[in-house]
Coordinates of C-alpha atoms and ligand atoms in Angstrom, one line a residue:
M347 CA -43.3 -9.6 -76.1
L348 CA -45.8 -7.6 -78.9
R349 CA -47.9 -6.1 -76.9
L350 CA -51.6 -5.2 -78.6
P351 CA -52.1 -1.7 -78.9
Q352 CA -55.2 0.4 -76.6
F353 CA -58.6 0.1 -78.3
E354 CA -62.4 0.3 -77.6
L355 CA -63.8 -3.3 -78.4
T356 CA -67.3 -2.9 -79.2
E357 CA -69.5 -6.1 -80.0
P358 CA -72.6 -4.8 -81.6
A359 CA -75.9 -7.1 -81.7
T360 CA -77.4 -7.0 -85.0
L361 CA -75.6 -6.0 -88.5
A362 CA -77.8 -1.9 -88.3
E363 CA -75.6 -1.4 -85.6
A364 CA -72.8 -2.5 -86.6
C365 CA -73.0 -0.5 -89.7
A366 CA -73.8 2.4 -87.9
L367 CA -71.0 2.1 -85.9
L368 CA -68.8 1.3 -88.8
A369 CA -70.4 4.8 -90.7
E370 CA -69.4 6.3 -87.3
H371 CA -66.0 5.5 -86.4
G372 CA -64.4 6.1 -89.7
D373 CA -60.5 5.2 -90.7
Q374 CA -60.4 4.5 -87.0
A375 CA -62.5 1.3 -86.9
Q376 CA -61.5 -2.1 -87.5
L377 CA -63.6 -5.1 -87.9
I378 CA -62.8 -8.1 -86.5
A379 CA -63.8 -11.6 -86.9
G380 CA -61.3 -14.3 -86.2
G381 CA -59.1 -12.1 -85.4
T382 CA -56.5 -14.2 -86.6
D383 CA -54.8 -11.5 -89.2
L384 CA -56.5 -8.4 -87.5
L385 CA -54.6 -9.3 -84.5
P386 CA -51.0 -10.1 -85.1
N387 CA -51.4 -6.9 -88.0
M388 CA -52.5 -4.3 -84.7
K389 CA -49.6 -6.1 -82.8
H390 CA -47.0 -5.0 -85.3
E391 CA -48.9 -2.2 -85.6
L392 CA -49.7 -1.7 -88.8
F393 CA -53.5 -1.1 -87.9
T394 CA -53.9 0.7 -84.8
P395 CA -57.7 1.2 -85.0
R396 CA -59.5 3.4 -82.1
V397 CA -62.1 1.2 -82.3
V398 CA -62.8 -2.5 -82.5
I399 CA -65.9 -3.9 -83.7
S400 CA -66.9 -7.5 -82.8
L401 CA -69.2 -9.5 -85.7
A402 CA -69.3 -12.2 -83.6
K403 CA -73.0 -11.8 -82.1
L404 CA -74.4 -10.7 -86.5
R405 CA -76.8 -13.2 -86.6
E406 CA -77.0 -13.0 -90.4
L407 CA -72.9 -14.3 -91.1
H408 CA -74.0 -17.0 -88.9
G409 CA -74.5 -20.2 -90.9
L410 CA -74.9 -21.9 -94.5
C411 CA -76.7 -23.8 -96.5
V412 CA -77.5 -24.7 -99.9
E413 CA -80.6 -22.8 -101.8
S414 CA -83.6 -24.7 -103.8
D415 CA -82.1 -23.7 -107.1
G416 CA -78.4 -25.6 -105.6
T417 CA -76.9 -22.1 -104.1
L418 CA -74.4 -22.1 -101.6
V419 CA -74.7 -19.9 -99.0
L420 CA -72.3 -19.1 -96.9
G421 CA -72.3 -16.8 -93.6
A422 CA -69.1 -15.1 -93.6
M423 CA -68.7 -15.8 -89.9
T424 CA -68.8 -19.5 -91.6
S425 CA -64.8 -21.1 -90.3
L426 CA -63.0 -22.4 -92.8
D427 CA -62.5 -25.8 -90.8
T428 CA -66.1 -26.2 -90.9
L429 CA -66.2 -24.8 -95.1
A430 CA -62.8 -27.6 -94.8
H431 CA -65.3 -30.7 -93.7
D432 CA -69.2 -29.9 -94.5
E433 CA -70.1 -32.7 -96.8
R434 CA -71.7 -29.9 -98.8
V435 CA -69.0 -27.5 -99.0
R436 CA -66.7 -30.7 -100.0
A437 CA -69.3 -31.7 -102.5
R438 CA -70.7 -29.1 -103.9
A439 CA -67.3 -26.6 -104.2
P440 CA -64.2 -29.3 -103.4
A441 CA -61.9 -26.6 -104.6
L442 CA -63.1 -24.1 -101.9
A443 CA -63.2 -26.9 -99.3
Q444 CA -59.5 -28.0 -100.0
A445 CA -58.4 -24.2 -100.2
A446 CA -60.3 -23.5 -96.7
G447 CA -58.5 -27.0 -94.9
L448 CA -55.3 -26.2 -96.4
V449 CA -54.9 -22.9 -94.6
A450 CA -53.0 -21.4 -92.0
G451 CA -53.0 -24.5 -89.4
P452 CA -55.8 -26.5 -87.5
Q453 CA -56.1 -23.6 -84.3
L454 CA -56.3 -20.9 -86.9
R455 CA -58.4 -23.1 -89.2
R456 CA -61.2 -23.5 -86.0
M457 CA -60.8 -19.8 -85.4
G458 CA -60.4 -18.0 -88.9
T459 CA -63.6 -17.1 -90.9
L460 CA -64.2 -17.3 -94.3
G461 CA -64.8 -13.4 -94.4
G462 CA -61.5 -12.7 -92.7
N463 CA -59.7 -14.7 -95.3
V464 CA -62.2 -12.5 -98.2
M465 CA -61.2 -9.8 -97.0
L466 CA -57.9 -10.3 -95.8
D467 CA -54.9 -7.2 -96.4
T468 CA -52.4 -8.3 -98.2
R469 CA -48.9 -9.5 -97.5
C470 CA -45.3 -8.8 -98.1
Q471 CA -42.1 -9.7 -96.8
W472 CA -41.0 -5.9 -96.2
Y473 CA -44.3 -5.5 -94.3
N474 CA -45.7 -8.2 -92.4
Q475 CA -43.5 -7.3 -89.7
T476 CA -42.7 -5.2 -86.4
Y477 CA -43.2 -1.4 -86.1
F478 CA -39.2 -2.1 -85.1
W479 CA -38.0 -3.7 -87.4
R480 CA -40.0 -1.7 -90.5
S481 CA -38.8 1.1 -88.5
A482 CA -34.9 0.0 -88.9
L483 CA -36.2 0.4 -92.6
G484 CA -37.9 3.8 -93.1
F485 CA -40.8 1.8 -93.2
C486 CA -42.8 1.0 -97.2
L487 CA -45.3 3.0 -99.1
K488 CA -47.9 0.9 -97.4
K489 CA -47.5 1.8 -94.3
D490 CA -45.5 4.6 -92.6
G491 CA -43.1 5.3 -95.4
S492 CA -42.3 6.2 -99.1
A493 CA -40.2 4.1 -100.7
C494 CA -41.0 0.4 -102.3
H495 CA -38.6 -1.6 -101.2
V496 CA -40.0 -5.0 -104.1
V497 CA -40.0 -2.8 -106.8
A498 CA -37.1 0.2 -106.3
G499 CA -38.4 3.4 -107.7
G500 CA -42.2 2.0 -107.7
A501 CA -44.5 4.6 -106.9
K502 CA -47.3 1.4 -106.5
C503 CA -47.4 -0.7 -103.6
V504 CA -47.3 -4.8 -105.1
A505 CA -47.9 -6.7 -101.7
A506 CA -49.3 -10.1 -102.6
A507 CA -52.8 -11.4 -102.5
S508 CA -52.2 -14.5 -99.5
N509 CA -55.9 -15.8 -99.1
D510 CA -56.6 -19.3 -99.9
T511 CA -60.0 -19.2 -100.5
A512 CA -59.8 -16.1 -103.0
P513 CA -59.0 -17.9 -106.1
A514 CA -61.2 -20.9 -105.3
L515 CA -64.5 -18.2 -104.9
M516 CA -62.9 -17.2 -108.6
S517 CA -62.6 -20.2 -109.9
L518 CA -66.6 -21.2 -108.9
D519 CA -68.2 -17.2 -109.3
A520 CA -68.6 -16.8 -106.2
M521 CA -70.5 -13.5 -105.3
L522 CA -70.3 -11.5 -102.5
V523 CA -73.1 -10.0 -100.6
F524 CA -72.3 -6.3 -98.6
Q525 CA -74.1 -4.2 -96.3
G526 CA -72.8 -0.9 -95.8
G527 CA -74.0 2.4 -93.3
A528 CA -75.2 5.9 -94.4
G529 CA -72.5 7.1 -96.9
F530 CA -70.7 4.2 -98.3
H531 CA -71.3 3.5 -102.1
G532 CA -74.7 5.4 -102.7
G533 CA -75.6 4.8 -98.7
P534 CA -76.9 2.2 -96.6
G535 CA -78.1 -1.7 -97.9
R536 CA -77.2 -3.8 -99.6
R537 CA -75.5 -4.7 -102.9
T538 CA -74.4 -8.2 -104.4
L539 CA -70.4 -7.6 -106.8
A540 CA -68.5 -10.8 -108.3
I541 CA -65.5 -11.6 -107.0
D542 CA -63.7 -10.6 -110.0
E543 CA -64.8 -7.2 -109.1
L544 CA -63.9 -7.0 -105.8
Y545 CA -60.3 -7.2 -105.9
T546 CA -58.1 -4.2 -107.7
A547 CA -54.4 -4.0 -108.7
D548 CA -53.1 -2.2 -105.3
G549 CA -51.6 -3.5 -102.6
I550 CA -51.9 -0.7 -99.8
H551 CA -55.9 -1.2 -100.3
N552 CA -56.5 -4.1 -102.5
K553 CA -60.3 -4.3 -102.4
S554 CA -63.2 -2.0 -104.3
S555 CA -64.8 -2.1 -100.3
R556 CA -64.3 -0.3 -97.6
A557 CA -66.8 0.5 -94.2
E558 CA -69.2 -2.5 -95.6
I559 CA -69.4 -6.1 -94.3
L560 CA -69.0 -8.6 -96.1
V561 CA -72.3 -10.6 -95.3
E562 CA -72.2 -13.8 -97.2
V563 CA -70.7 -15.3 -99.9
R564 CA -72.7 -17.5 -102.6
V565 CA -71.4 -19.9 -105.0
P566 CA -74.0 -20.7 -107.8
P567 CA -75.2 -24.1 -108.6
V568 CA -72.8 -26.5 -110.3
P569 CA -73.4 -29.0 -113.2
P570 CA -72.9 -32.8 -112.0
G571 CA -69.5 -32.7 -114.5
H572 CA -68.2 -30.2 -111.8
R573 CA -64.5 -30.8 -110.4
G574 CA -62.8 -29.2 -108.5
A575 CA -59.0 -29.1 -106.9
Y576 CA -56.7 -26.4 -104.9
G577 CA -53.0 -26.4 -105.5
K578 CA -50.7 -25.0 -102.5
L579 CA -46.8 -24.3 -102.4
R580 CA -45.8 -23.5 -99.7
E581 CA -42.4 -24.0 -97.9
R582 CA -43.6 -25.8 -94.6
G583 CA -46.6 -28.4 -95.0
S584 CA -49.1 -26.2 -92.4
I585 CA -48.9 -22.7 -91.2
D586 CA -47.0 -21.2 -93.6
F587 CA -49.3 -18.1 -96.7
P588 CA -49.0 -19.3 -100.1
L589 CA -46.0 -19.4 -102.0
L590 CA -48.0 -20.2 -105.0
G591 CA -52.3 -21.0 -104.9
L592 CA -53.6 -22.1 -107.1
A593 CA -57.5 -22.9 -107.8
A594 CA -59.1 -26.1 -110.6
R595 CA -61.5 -26.1 -112.1
V596 CA -63.1 -28.3 -114.2
D597 CA -66.8 -29.0 -115.5
L598 CA -67.1 -32.2 -117.8
S599 CA -70.2 -33.5 -119.9
P600 CA -72.3 -36.2 -119.6
A601 CA -70.2 -37.3 -122.5
G602 CA -66.8 -36.4 -119.9
E603 CA -65.5 -34.0 -122.5
V604 CA -64.2 -30.9 -121.0
V605 CA -66.4 -27.9 -121.1
A606 CA -65.5 -25.4 -118.7
A607 CA -62.6 -25.1 -117.0
A608 CA -60.6 -21.8 -115.3
L609 CA -57.2 -21.7 -112.9
C610 CA -57.5 -18.7 -110.7
A611 CA -54.2 -17.8 -108.3
V612 CA -52.5 -16.1 -105.4
A613 CA -49.8 -15.0 -103.8
L614 CA -48.4 -13.6 -107.3
Q615 CA -50.2 -9.9 -107.1
A616 CA -51.7 -7.0 -105.4
R617 CA -54.7 -9.2 -107.1
P618 CA -55.6 -13.0 -107.6
L619 CA -55.2 -13.9 -111.1
R620 CA -57.8 -16.3 -112.9
L621 CA -55.7 -17.5 -115.3
Q622 CA -57.9 -17.3 -118.9
K623 CA -55.5 -18.3 -122.0
A624 CA -54.1 -21.2 -120.0
I625 CA -57.9 -23.1 -119.4
R626 CA -58.2 -22.8 -123.9
P627 CA -56.2 -25.9 -124.5
L628 CA -58.0 -28.1 -122.4
L629 CA -62.1 -26.8 -124.0
G630 CA -63.3 -30.2 -125.6
T631 CA -61.0 -32.4 -124.6
R632 CA -61.2 -35.7 -122.5
P633 CA -59.5 -36.1 -119.1
G634 CA -57.1 -39.4 -119.4
T635 CA -56.4 -38.7 -123.4
P636 CA -53.3 -37.7 -124.8
A637 CA -54.9 -34.8 -125.9
F638 CA -56.1 -33.7 -122.8
R639 CA -52.2 -34.6 -121.4
S640 CA -51.3 -32.4 -124.0
A641 CA -53.6 -29.8 -123.1
L642 CA -51.8 -30.0 -119.6
E643 CA -48.6 -29.0 -120.6
S644 CA -49.9 -26.1 -123.3
A645 CA -52.0 -25.0 -120.2
G646 CA -48.7 -24.8 -118.0
E647 CA -46.9 -22.9 -120.3
L648 CA -49.6 -20.5 -120.8
A649 CA -49.7 -20.2 -116.7
R650 CA -46.3 -19.7 -116.2
K651 CA -46.7 -16.7 -119.0
Q652 CA -49.1 -14.9 -117.3
C653 CA -47.2 -15.6 -114.0
H654 CA -44.8 -13.3 -112.9
P655 CA -44.2 -13.7 -109.0
L656 CA -41.8 -10.5 -107.6
A657 CA -40.0 -10.3 -103.9
N658 CA -42.8 -9.2 -102.3
I659 CA -43.5 -12.7 -100.2
P660 CA -40.3 -15.2 -99.3
G661 CA -39.3 -17.4 -101.6
D662 CA -37.6 -17.3 -105.2
P663 CA -39.3 -15.4 -107.8
D664 CA -37.6 -17.5 -109.9
Y665 CA -38.8 -21.3 -108.5
R666 CA -42.3 -20.0 -107.6
R667 CA -42.7 -18.8 -111.7
E668 CA -41.3 -22.2 -112.2
M669 CA -43.8 -24.0 -109.9
V670 CA -46.4 -22.7 -111.8
P671 CA -47.1 -25.4 -114.9
V672 CA -45.8 -28.0 -112.5
Y673 CA -49.1 -27.3 -110.1
V674 CA -51.5 -25.8 -112.9
R675 CA -50.8 -30.0 -114.4
R676 CA -50.8 -31.4 -111.1
T677 CA -54.0 -29.5 -109.7
L678 CA -56.0 -30.0 -113.3
T679 CA -55.3 -33.6 -112.4
A680 CA -56.4 -33.7 -109.1
A681 CA -59.0 -31.9 -110.0
V682 CA -60.7 -34.1 -112.7
E683 CA -59.3 -37.4 -110.2
G684 CA -60.8 -36.1 -107.2
T685 CA -57.8 -36.6 -105.6
G686 CA -57.1 -32.9 -104.3
P687 CA -55.5 -31.3 -102.9
V688 CA -52.2 -30.7 -104.1
H689 CA -49.6 -29.8 -101.4
H690 CA -46.5 -31.6 -99.6
I691 CA -46.7 -32.6 -96.9
Ligands
FAD421 C1 -49.5 -18.2 -88.8 C2 -50.5 -17.5 -89.4 C3 -50.8 -18.1 -90.8 C4 -51.4 -18.3 -91.5 N1 -52.0 -18.7 -93.0 C5 -52.7 -18.5 -93.2 C6 -52.3 -19.4 -94.7 O1 -52.0 -20.1 -95.6 N2 -53.3 -19.1 -95.9 C7 -54.5 -18.0 -95.2 O2 -55.1 -17.4 -96.6 N3 -54.8 -16.8 -94.4 C8 -53.3 -17.6 -93.2 N4 -53.7 -16.8 -92.4 C9 -54.9 -15.7 -91.7 C10 -56.0 -15.6 -91.7 O3 -55.5 -16.9 -90.1 C11 -57.0 -16.3 -92.0 O4 -56.4 -15.4 -93.6 C12 -58.5 -16.4 -91.6 O5 -58.8 -16.8 -92.4 C13 -58.9 -14.9 -91.4 O6 -60.1 -15.2 -90.9 P1 -60.9 -14.1 -89.3 O7 -61.6 -14.5 -89.1 O8 -59.1 -14.4 -88.2 O9 -60.1 -12.3 -90.2 P2 -60.0 -10.9 -89.1 O10 -58.3 -11.4 -88.8 O11 -60.6 -11.5 -87.7 O12 -59.8 -10.1 -90.3 C14 -58.8 -10.1 -91.4 C15 -59.7 -8.7 -91.9 O13 -60.8 -9.0 -92.0 C16 -61.9 -8.1 -91.9 N5 -62.9 -8.1 -92.1 C17 -63.0 -10.4 -91.4 N6 -65.0 -9.8 -91.7 C18 -65.0 -9.1 -92.6 C19 -65.8 -9.5 -93.0 N7 -67.1 -9.9 -93.0 N8 -66.9 -8.3 -93.3 C20 -65.4 -7.3 -94.0 N9 -64.1 -7.2 -93.1 C21 -63.7 -8.3 -92.5 C22 -61.2 -7.1 -91.1 O14 -61.4 -6.3 -90.5 C23 -59.9 -7.9 -91.6 O15 -58.7 -6.6 -92.2 C24 -52.6 -17.4 -91.2 C25 -52.4 -16.5 -89.5 C26 -51.0 -16.9 -89.1 C27 -51.5 -16.0 -87.7
SF4_422 S1 -44.5 -4.5 -102.0 FE1 -43.7 -4.9 -99.7 S2 -42.0 -2.7 -99.3 FE2 -43.3 -2.4 -101.4 S3 -45.0 -0.9 -100.8 FE3 -45.9 -2.9 -101.2 S4 -45.3 -3.8 -99.1 FE4 -44.3 -2.2 -98.7

């Protein structure tokens, strides 16, 4: 049986108190929301924090509302299950609701939070293993070792961003509100950054945020013709992390033409990927027409060119690459037809 290492649990009652604890304990501290990823990682000794700071009692991180201009405000402690079922989220951000609804399984979605998902550690089949397993291999760059088992001779970790909500939030141009304590990002206070600015290409720590607390996620209003869907390739129909996650956004004009689109992918590299070139053929086309069907083919092919799966997560990389155009076509179609999510049972 895997046991948790010793740690001290703190349960601050205010955000200011939590930020002060973070600032005080620095690298020795770790935040815990639902704990569905942190605790297994601690059992694997990937993280051995001396102090664990619970976010459960922080009022500012709870709740979900729609502001008068249509902005969806999601507290970081909102559960994935709530996101998947809330009608306000389903109507304004279908790709996000669908992505949240495909994370892990029902129990984990009830415990797991949006904040924990956005801030999820990267994953790799050589890293998400027990200490004993990793020690037999001499560990790796990301934790305790000096070599990468994915890229021979590689000096950089390429563990994969595997959080399902990240590409959905990117497709929605979500903004993240962080609160930091003294000494971080120029001192205590709040900052807001676009989700695209959060993730970096460094698999060891793929976020530009350190020692800050994600307070809320703000999803800007979408136009009436907004359509969205999430597609997830995985080995089993539940529980599994994505082998490929794809969020599709299509905004239609009143005349039914594609006026804006987004395709964002996860489970490829350390940062979720915006497939910018792939959306171009779609613009100006009208779903249901031969031009749109042809644009789907082109979008799939352009996406395949941009996606280069690695042996960082399970699943044959060549197979995962061949599935990119398939998921691009299916997820875009599901978005315009309102039939998402796309996944196998
Ligand atoms: C069997 C299994 C299957 C899974 N399958 C999937 C899957 O398919 N897709 C997927 O995306 N995830 C999956 N997960 C991972 C996890 O359940 C989810 O990602 C979940 O959303 C994590 O949220 P949490 O609240 O439990 O995070 P926690 O485990 O509490 O925290 C995760 C990380 O985020 C940090 N953190 C949490 N909240 C904040 C905050 N507000 N501000 C700053 N940092 C914060 C923590 O310090 C920690 O580093 C799976 C987990 C398991 C055990
Ligand atoms: S890609 Fe995997 S094996 Fe390579 S350093 Fe990162 S976690 Fe370790």
